[in-house]
mmCIF file of C-alpha atoms and ligand atoms in Angstrom:
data_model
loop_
_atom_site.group_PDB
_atom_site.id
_atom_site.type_symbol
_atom_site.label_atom_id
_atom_site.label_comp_id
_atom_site.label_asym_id
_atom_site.label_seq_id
_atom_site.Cartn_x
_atom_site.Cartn_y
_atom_site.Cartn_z
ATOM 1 C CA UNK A 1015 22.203 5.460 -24.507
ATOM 2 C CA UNK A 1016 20.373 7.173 -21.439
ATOM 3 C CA UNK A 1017 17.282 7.058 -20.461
ATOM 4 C CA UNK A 1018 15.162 10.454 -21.458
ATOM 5 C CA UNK A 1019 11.518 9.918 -19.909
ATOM 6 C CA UNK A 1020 9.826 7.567 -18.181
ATOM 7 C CA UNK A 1021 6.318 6.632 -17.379
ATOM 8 C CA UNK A 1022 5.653 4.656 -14.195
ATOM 9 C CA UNK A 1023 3.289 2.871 -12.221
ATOM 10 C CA UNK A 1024 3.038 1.921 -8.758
ATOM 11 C CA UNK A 1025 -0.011 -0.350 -7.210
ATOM 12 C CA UNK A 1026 -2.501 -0.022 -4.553
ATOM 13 C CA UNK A 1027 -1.022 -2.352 -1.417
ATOM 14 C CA UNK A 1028 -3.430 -3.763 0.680
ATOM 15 C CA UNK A 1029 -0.917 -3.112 4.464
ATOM 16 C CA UNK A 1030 -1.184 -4.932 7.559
ATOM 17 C CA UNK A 1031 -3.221 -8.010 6.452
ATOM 18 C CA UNK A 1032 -5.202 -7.920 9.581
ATOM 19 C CA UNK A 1033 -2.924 -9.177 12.078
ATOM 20 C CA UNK A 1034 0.059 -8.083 11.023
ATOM 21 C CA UNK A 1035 0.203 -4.589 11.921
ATOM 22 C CA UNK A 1036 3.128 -2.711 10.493
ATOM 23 C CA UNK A 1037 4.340 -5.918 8.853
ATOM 24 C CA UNK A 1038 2.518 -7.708 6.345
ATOM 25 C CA UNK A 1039 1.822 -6.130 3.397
ATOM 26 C CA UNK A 1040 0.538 -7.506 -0.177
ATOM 27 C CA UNK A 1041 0.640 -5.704 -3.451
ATOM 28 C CA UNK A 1042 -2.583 -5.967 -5.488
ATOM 29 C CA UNK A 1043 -3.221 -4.530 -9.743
ATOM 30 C CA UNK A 1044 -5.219 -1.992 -9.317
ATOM 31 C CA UNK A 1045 -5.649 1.125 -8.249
ATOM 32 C CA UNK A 1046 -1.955 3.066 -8.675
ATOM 33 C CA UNK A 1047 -0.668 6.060 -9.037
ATOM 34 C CA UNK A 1048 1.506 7.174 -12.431
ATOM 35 C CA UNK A 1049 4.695 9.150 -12.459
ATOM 36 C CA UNK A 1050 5.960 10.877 -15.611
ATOM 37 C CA UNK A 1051 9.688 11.861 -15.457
ATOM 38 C CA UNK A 1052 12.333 13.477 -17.579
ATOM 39 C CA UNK A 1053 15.760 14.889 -17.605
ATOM 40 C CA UNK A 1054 16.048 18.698 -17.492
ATOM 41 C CA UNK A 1055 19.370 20.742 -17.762
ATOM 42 C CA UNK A 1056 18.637 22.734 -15.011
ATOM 43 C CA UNK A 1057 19.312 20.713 -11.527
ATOM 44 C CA UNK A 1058 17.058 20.071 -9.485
ATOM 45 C CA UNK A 1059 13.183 18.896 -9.055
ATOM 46 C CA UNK A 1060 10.418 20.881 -11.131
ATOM 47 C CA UNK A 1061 7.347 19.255 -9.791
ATOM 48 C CA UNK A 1062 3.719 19.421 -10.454
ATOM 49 C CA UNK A 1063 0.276 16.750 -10.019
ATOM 50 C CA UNK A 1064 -2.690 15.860 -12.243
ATOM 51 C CA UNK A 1065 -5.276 15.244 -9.951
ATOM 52 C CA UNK A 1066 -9.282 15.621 -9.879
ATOM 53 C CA UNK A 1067 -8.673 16.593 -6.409
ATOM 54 C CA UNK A 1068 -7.790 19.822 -5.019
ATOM 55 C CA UNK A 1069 -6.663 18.609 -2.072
ATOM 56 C CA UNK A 1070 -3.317 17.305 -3.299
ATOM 57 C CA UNK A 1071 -0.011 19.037 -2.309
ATOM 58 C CA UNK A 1072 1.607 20.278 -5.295
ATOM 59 C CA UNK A 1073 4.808 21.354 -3.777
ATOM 60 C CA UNK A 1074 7.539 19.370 -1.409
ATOM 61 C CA UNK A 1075 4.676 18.818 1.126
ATOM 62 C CA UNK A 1076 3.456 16.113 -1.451
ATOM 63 C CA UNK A 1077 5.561 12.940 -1.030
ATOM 64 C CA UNK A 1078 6.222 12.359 -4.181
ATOM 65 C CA UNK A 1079 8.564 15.316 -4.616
ATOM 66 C CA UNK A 1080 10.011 14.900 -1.241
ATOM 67 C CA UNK A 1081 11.838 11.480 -1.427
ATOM 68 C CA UNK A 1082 12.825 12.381 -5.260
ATOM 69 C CA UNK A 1083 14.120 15.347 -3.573
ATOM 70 C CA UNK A 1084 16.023 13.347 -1.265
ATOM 71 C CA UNK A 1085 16.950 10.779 -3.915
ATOM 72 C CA UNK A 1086 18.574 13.559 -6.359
ATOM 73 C CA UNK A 1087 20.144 15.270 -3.671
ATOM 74 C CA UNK A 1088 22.155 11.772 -2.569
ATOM 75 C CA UNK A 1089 22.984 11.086 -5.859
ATOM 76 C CA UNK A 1090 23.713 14.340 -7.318
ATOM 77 C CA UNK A 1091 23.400 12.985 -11.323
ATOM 78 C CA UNK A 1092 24.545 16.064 -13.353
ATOM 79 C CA UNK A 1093 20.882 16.887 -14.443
ATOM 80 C CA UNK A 1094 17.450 17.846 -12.848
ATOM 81 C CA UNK A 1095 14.031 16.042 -13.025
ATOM 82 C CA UNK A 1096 10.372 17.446 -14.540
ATOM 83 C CA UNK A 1097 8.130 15.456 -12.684
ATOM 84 C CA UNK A 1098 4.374 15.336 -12.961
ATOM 85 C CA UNK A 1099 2.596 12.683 -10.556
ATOM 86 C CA UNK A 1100 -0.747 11.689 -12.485
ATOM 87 C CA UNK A 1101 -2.713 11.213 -8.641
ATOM 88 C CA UNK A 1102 -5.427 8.574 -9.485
ATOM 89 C CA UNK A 1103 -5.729 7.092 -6.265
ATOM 90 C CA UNK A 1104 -7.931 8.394 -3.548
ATOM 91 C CA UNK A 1105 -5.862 9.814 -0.492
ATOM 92 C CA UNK A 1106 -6.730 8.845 3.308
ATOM 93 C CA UNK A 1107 -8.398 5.554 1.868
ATOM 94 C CA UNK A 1108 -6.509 2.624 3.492
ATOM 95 C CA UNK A 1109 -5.148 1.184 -0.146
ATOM 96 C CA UNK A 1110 -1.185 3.005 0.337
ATOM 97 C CA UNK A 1111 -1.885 6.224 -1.855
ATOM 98 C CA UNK A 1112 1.164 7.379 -0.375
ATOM 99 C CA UNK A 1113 3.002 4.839 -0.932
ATOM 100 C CA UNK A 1114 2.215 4.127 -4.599
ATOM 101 C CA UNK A 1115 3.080 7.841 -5.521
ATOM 102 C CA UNK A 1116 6.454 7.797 -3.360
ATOM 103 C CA UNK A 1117 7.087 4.178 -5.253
ATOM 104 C CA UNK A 1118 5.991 5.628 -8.604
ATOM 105 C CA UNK A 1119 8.437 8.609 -7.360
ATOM 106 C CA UNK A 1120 11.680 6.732 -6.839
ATOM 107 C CA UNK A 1121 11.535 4.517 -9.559
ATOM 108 C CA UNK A 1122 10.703 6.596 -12.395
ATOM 109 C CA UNK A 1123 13.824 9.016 -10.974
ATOM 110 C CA UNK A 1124 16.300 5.894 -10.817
ATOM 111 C CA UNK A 1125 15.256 4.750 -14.223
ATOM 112 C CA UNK A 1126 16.808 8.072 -15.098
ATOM 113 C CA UNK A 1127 20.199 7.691 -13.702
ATOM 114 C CA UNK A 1128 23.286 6.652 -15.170
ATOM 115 C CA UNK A 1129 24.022 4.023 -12.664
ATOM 116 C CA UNK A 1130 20.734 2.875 -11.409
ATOM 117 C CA UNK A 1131 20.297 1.871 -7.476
ATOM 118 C CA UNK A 1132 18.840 -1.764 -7.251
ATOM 119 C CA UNK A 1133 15.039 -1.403 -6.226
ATOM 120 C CA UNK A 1134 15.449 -2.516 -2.589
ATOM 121 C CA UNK A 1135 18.211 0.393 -2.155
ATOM 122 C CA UNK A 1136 14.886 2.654 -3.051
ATOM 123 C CA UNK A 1137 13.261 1.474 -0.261
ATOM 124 C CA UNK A 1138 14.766 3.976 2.442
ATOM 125 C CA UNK A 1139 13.679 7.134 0.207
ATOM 126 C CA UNK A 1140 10.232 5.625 -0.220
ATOM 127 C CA UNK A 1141 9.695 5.157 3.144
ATOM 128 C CA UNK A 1142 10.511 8.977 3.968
ATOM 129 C CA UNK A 1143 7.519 9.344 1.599
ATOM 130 C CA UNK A 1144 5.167 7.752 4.725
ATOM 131 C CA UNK A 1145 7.419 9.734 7.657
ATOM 132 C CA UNK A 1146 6.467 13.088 5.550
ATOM 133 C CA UNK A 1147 2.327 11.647 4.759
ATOM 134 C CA UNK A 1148 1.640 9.932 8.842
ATOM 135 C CA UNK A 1149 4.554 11.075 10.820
ATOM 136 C CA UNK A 1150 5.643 6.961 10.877
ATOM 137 C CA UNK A 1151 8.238 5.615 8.207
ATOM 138 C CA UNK A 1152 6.533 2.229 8.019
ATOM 139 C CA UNK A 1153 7.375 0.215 5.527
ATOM 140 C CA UNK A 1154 4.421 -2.786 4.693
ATOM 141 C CA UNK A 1155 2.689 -0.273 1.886
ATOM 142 C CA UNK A 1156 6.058 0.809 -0.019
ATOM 143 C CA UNK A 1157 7.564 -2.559 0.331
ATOM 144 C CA UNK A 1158 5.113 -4.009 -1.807
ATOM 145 C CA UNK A 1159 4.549 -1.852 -3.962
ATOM 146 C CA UNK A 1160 8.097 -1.567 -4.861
ATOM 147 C CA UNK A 1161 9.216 -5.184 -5.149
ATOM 148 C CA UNK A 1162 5.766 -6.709 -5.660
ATOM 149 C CA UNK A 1163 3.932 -10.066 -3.734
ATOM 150 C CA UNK A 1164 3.229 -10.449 0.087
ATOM 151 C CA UNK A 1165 6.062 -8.240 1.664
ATOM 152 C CA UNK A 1166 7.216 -8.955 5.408
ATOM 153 C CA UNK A 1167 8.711 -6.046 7.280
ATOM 154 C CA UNK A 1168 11.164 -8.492 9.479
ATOM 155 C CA UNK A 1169 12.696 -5.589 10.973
ATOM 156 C CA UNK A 1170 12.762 -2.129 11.185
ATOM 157 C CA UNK A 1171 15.908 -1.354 12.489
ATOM 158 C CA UNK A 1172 17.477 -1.799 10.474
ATOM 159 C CA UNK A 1173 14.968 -2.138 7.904
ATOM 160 C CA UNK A 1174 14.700 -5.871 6.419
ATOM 161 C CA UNK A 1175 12.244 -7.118 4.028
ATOM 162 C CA UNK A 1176 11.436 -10.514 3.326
ATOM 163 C CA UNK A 1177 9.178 -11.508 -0.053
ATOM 164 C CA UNK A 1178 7.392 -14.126 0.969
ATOM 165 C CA UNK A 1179 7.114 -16.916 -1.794
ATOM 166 C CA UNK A 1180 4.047 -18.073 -2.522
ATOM 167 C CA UNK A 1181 2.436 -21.323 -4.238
ATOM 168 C CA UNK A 1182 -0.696 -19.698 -5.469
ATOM 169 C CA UNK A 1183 -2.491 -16.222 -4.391
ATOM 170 C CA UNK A 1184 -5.673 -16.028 -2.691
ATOM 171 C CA UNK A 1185 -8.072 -13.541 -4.566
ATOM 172 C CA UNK A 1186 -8.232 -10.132 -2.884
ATOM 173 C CA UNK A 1187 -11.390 -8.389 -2.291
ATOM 174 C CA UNK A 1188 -10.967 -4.531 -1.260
ATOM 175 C CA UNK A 1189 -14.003 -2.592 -1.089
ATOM 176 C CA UNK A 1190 -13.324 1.369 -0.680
ATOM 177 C CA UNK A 1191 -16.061 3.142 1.305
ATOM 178 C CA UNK A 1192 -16.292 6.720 0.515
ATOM 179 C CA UNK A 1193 -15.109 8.423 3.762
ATOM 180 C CA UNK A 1194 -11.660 9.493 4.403
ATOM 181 C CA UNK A 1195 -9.303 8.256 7.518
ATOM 182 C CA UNK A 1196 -5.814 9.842 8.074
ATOM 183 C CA UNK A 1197 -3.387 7.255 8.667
ATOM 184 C CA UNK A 1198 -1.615 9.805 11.693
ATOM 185 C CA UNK A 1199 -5.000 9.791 13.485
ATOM 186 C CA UNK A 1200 -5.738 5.754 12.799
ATOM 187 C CA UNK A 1201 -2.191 5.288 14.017
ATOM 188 C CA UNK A 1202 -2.594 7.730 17.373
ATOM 189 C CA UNK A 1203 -5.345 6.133 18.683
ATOM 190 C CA UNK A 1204 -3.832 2.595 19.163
ATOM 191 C CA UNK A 1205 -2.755 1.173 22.165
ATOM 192 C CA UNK A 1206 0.965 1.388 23.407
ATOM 193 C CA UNK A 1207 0.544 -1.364 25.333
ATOM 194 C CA UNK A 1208 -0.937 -4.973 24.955
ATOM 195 C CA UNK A 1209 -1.467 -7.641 27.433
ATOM 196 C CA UNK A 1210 0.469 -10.741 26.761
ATOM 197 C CA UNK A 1211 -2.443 -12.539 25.989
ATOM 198 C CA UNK A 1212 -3.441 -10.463 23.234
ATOM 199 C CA UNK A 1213 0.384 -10.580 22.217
ATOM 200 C CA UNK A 1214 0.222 -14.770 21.776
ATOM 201 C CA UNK A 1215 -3.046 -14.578 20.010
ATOM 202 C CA UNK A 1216 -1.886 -12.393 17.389
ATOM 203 C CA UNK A 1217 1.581 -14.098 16.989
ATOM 204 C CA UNK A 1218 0.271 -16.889 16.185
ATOM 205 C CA UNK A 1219 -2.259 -16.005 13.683
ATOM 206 C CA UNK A 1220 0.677 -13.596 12.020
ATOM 207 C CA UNK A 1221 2.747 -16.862 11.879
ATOM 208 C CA UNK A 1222 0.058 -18.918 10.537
ATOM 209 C CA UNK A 1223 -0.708 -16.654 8.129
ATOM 210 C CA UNK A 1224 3.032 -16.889 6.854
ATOM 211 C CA UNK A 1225 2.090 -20.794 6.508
ATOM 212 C CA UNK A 1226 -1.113 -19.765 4.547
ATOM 213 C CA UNK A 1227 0.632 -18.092 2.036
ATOM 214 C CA UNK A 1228 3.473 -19.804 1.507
ATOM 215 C CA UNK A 1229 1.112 -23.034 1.115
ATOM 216 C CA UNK A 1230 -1.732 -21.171 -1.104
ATOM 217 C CA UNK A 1231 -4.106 -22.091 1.954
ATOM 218 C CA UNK A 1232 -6.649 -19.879 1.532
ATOM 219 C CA UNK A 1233 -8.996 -20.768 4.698
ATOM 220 C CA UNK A 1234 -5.385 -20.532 6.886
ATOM 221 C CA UNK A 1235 -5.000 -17.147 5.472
ATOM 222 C CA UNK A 1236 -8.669 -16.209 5.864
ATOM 223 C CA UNK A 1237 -8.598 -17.381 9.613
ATOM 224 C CA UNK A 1238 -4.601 -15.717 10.681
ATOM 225 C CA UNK A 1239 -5.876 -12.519 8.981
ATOM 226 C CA UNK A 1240 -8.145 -11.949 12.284
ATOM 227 C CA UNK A 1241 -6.583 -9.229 14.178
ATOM 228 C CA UNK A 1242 -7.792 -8.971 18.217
ATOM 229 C CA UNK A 1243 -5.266 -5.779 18.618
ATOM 230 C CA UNK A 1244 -5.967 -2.884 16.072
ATOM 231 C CA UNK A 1245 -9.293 -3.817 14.318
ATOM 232 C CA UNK A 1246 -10.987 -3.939 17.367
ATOM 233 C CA UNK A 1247 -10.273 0.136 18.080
ATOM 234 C CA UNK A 1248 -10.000 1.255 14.370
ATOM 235 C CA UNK A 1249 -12.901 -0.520 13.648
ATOM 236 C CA UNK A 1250 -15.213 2.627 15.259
ATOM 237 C CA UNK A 1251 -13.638 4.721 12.488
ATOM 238 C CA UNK A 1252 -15.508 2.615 9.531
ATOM 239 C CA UNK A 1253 -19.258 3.253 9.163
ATOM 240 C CA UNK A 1254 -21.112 -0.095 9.666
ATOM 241 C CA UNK A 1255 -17.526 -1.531 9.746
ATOM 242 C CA UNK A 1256 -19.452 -4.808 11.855
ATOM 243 C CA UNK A 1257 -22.202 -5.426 8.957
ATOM 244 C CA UNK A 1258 -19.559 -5.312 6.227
ATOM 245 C CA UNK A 1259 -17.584 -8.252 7.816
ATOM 246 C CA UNK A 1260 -19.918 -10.204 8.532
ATOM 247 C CA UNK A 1261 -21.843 -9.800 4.772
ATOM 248 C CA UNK A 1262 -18.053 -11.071 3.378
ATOM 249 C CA UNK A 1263 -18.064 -13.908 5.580
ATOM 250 C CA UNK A 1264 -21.429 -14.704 4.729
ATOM 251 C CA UNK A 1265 -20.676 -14.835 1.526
ATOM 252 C CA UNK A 1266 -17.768 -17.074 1.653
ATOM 253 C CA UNK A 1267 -14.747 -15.188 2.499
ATOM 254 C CA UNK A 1268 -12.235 -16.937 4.297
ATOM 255 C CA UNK A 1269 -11.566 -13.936 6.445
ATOM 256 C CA UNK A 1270 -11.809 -10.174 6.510
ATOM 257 C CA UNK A 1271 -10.221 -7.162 7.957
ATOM 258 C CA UNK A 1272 -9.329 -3.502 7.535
ATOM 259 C CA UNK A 1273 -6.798 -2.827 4.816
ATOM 260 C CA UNK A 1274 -4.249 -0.582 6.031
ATOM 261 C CA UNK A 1275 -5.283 1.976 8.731
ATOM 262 C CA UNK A 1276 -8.755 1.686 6.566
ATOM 263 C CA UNK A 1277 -11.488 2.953 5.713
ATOM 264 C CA UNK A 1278 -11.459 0.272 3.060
ATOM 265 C CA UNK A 1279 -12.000 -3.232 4.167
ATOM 266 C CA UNK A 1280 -10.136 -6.879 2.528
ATOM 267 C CA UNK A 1281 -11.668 -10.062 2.413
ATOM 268 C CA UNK A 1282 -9.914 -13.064 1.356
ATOM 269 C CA UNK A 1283 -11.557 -15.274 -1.385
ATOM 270 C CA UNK A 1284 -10.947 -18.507 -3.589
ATOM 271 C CA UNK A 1285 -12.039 -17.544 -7.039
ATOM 272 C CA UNK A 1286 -12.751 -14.608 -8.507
ATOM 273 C CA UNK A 1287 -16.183 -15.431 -8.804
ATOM 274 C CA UNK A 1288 -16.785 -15.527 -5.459
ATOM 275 C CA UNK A 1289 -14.501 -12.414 -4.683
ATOM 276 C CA UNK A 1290 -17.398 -10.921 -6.785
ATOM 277 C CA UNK A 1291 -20.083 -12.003 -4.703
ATOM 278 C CA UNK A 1292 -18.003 -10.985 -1.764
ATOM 279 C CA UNK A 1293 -17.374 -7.306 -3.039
ATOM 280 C CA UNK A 1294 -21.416 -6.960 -4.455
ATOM 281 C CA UNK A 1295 -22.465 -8.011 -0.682
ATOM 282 C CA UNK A 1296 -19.753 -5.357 1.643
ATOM 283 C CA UNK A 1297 -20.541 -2.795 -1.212
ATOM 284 C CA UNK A 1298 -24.221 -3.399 -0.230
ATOM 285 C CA UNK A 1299 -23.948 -3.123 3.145
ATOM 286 C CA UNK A 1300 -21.968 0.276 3.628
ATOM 287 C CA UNK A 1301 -24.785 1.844 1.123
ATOM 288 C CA UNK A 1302 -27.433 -0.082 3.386
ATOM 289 C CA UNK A 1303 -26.459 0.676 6.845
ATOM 290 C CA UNK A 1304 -24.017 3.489 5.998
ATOM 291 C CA UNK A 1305 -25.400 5.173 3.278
ATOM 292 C CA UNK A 1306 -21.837 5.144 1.877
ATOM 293 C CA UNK A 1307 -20.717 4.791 -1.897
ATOM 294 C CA UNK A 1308 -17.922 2.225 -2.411
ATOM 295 C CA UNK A 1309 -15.508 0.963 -4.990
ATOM 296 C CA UNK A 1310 -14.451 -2.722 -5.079
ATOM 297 C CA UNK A 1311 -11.520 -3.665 -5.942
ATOM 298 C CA UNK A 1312 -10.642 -7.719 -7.067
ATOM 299 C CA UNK A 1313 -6.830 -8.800 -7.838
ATOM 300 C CA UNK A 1314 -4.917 -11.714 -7.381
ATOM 301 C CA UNK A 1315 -1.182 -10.916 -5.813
ATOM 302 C CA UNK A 1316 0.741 -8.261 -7.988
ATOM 303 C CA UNK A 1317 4.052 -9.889 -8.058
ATOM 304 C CA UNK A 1318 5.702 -7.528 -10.112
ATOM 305 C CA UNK A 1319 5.199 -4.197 -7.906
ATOM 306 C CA UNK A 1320 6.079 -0.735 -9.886
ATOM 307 C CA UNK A 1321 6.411 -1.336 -13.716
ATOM 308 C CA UNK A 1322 7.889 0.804 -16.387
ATOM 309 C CA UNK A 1323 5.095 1.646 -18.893
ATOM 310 C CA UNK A 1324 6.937 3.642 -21.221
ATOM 311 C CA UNK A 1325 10.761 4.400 -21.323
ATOM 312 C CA UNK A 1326 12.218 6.993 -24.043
ATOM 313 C CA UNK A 1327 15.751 7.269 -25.011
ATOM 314 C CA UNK A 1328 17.567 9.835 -26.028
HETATM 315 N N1 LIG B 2269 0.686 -0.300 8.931
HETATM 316 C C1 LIG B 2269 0.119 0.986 8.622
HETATM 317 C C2 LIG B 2269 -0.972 1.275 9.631
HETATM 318 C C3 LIG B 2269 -0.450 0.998 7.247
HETATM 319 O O1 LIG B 2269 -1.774 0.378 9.865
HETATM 320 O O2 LIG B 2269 -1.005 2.357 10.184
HETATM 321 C C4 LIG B 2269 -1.064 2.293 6.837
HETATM 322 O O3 LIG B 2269 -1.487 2.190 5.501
#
């Protein structure tokens, strides 16, 4: 029997975890992006998107069609792909749009083939997905939301993920202000070099936040998630960035930081009670001082990563 159509979804990943830029990255339940796939006789890709937004690239400039274009053309399976990328997530918003709809990509066209690639094999086309989107093939917003849980980018070159087990997930708290920030010009403005200093600081809260989560120690993971390299530059990008924080701390949050190359901001909470509280009082604060909307967002760890929501045989 082979696989006919698929329907899959890809999560929201919440990258860097404060201080570790480029190498932390957790996978939360919602939002995602949705990919619909099936087999065509004609070769090939025949791509389109659902989107609200006009803004979306509907050809091979939009990721999604890129790495299934690179996918089919390494395989070479002895059919094409119709592929329609239902866009729900909001791009330049710091919660791995790109990423989800590469990941949504990838998977749905694997599910397709007769002999499937395991999921970490997808991991090098997804991460063509973020060369094509920021001009940087990192790797802590696909990871996740590929393989699920608190991904650690060990290595680059070559590229080596580690899942980092976990005894019990801290509730996330991502609150999405309504401004945009492209991840090439979040990325382009950072330092190239740090002083060692800075360097031993941030090792050592990346490491103890590897001890946090493996333990479920949520205040650990609240204080390692402080970041004294990036936040402190991309920080000017997010509109009463400085008020936010300090209304989730406030409030109880163990810690808080800018998800991915932001605009939206994480906090780490206990219960999801209090991640309520939490998201109510940043929310707050960017319509206060900012005069920004914003969407929260509240999910344990997604340890699952892209799931299959409908498969049809044929
Ligand atoms: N690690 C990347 C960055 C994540 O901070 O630029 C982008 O979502």
């Amino acid at each position: 029997m082979t696989t006919k159509q698929v329907t899959v979804f890809a999560p929201a990943t919440v990258a860097n975890l404060g201080s570790g830029y480029d190498v932390f990255g957790v996978a939360i339940h919602a939002p995602g992006d949705i990919v619909v796939a099936e087999r065509t006789k004609e070769e090939g890709l025949t791509f389109s998107v659902q989107s609200k937004k006009k803004t979306v690239p509907s050809t091979t400039k939009n990721v999604a069609a890129h790495v299934a274009t690179l996918l089919l053309e390494e395989v070479r399976p002895p059919f094409g792909v119709r592929m329609v990328l239902n866009k729900l997530m909001p791009v330049g918003s710091g919660l791995g749009s790109s990423a989800a709809s590469s990941v949504a990509s990838v998977v749905a066209v694997n599910e397709l083939l007769p002999k499937q690639l395991k999921r970490r094999d997808l991991l090098r086309f997804a991460v063509e997905g973020e060369r094509l989107a920021s001009g940087s093939p990192h790797a802590d917003n696909v990871a996740p939301s590929l393989l699920g849980g608190v991904c650690l980018i060990r290595s680059y070159n070559p590229l080596d993920v580690v899942q980092i087990p976990m005894k019990k997930s801290p509730v996330w708290v991502v609150v999405h202000p309504h401004v945009i920030v492209r991840t090439e010009e979040a990325r382009n403005i950072l330092p190239k070099q740090i002083p060692l200093r800075q360097a031993v600081h941030q090792w050592g809260n990346v490491s103890g936040l590897t001890v946090g989560l493996m333990d479920g120690d949520i205040k650990l993971i609240g204080k390692c998630v402080e970041d004294v390299i990036v936040e402190p530059v991309r920080s000017k990008l997010i509109p009463a960035f400085d008020e936010v924080k300090q209304a989730a701390l406030e409030s109880g949050a163990t810690g808080c930081s800018i998800s991915g190359s932001g605009p939206s901001m994480f906090a780490v909470a206990y219960s999801i009670k209090q991640a309520k509280e939490i998201g109510k009082a940043m929310s707050n604060e960017f319509r206060k001082v900012a005069g920004v909307k914003s969407e929260i967002y509240i999910s344990i760890t997604n340890v699952e990563g892209a799931t299959m929501m409908k498969v049809q045989n044929g």
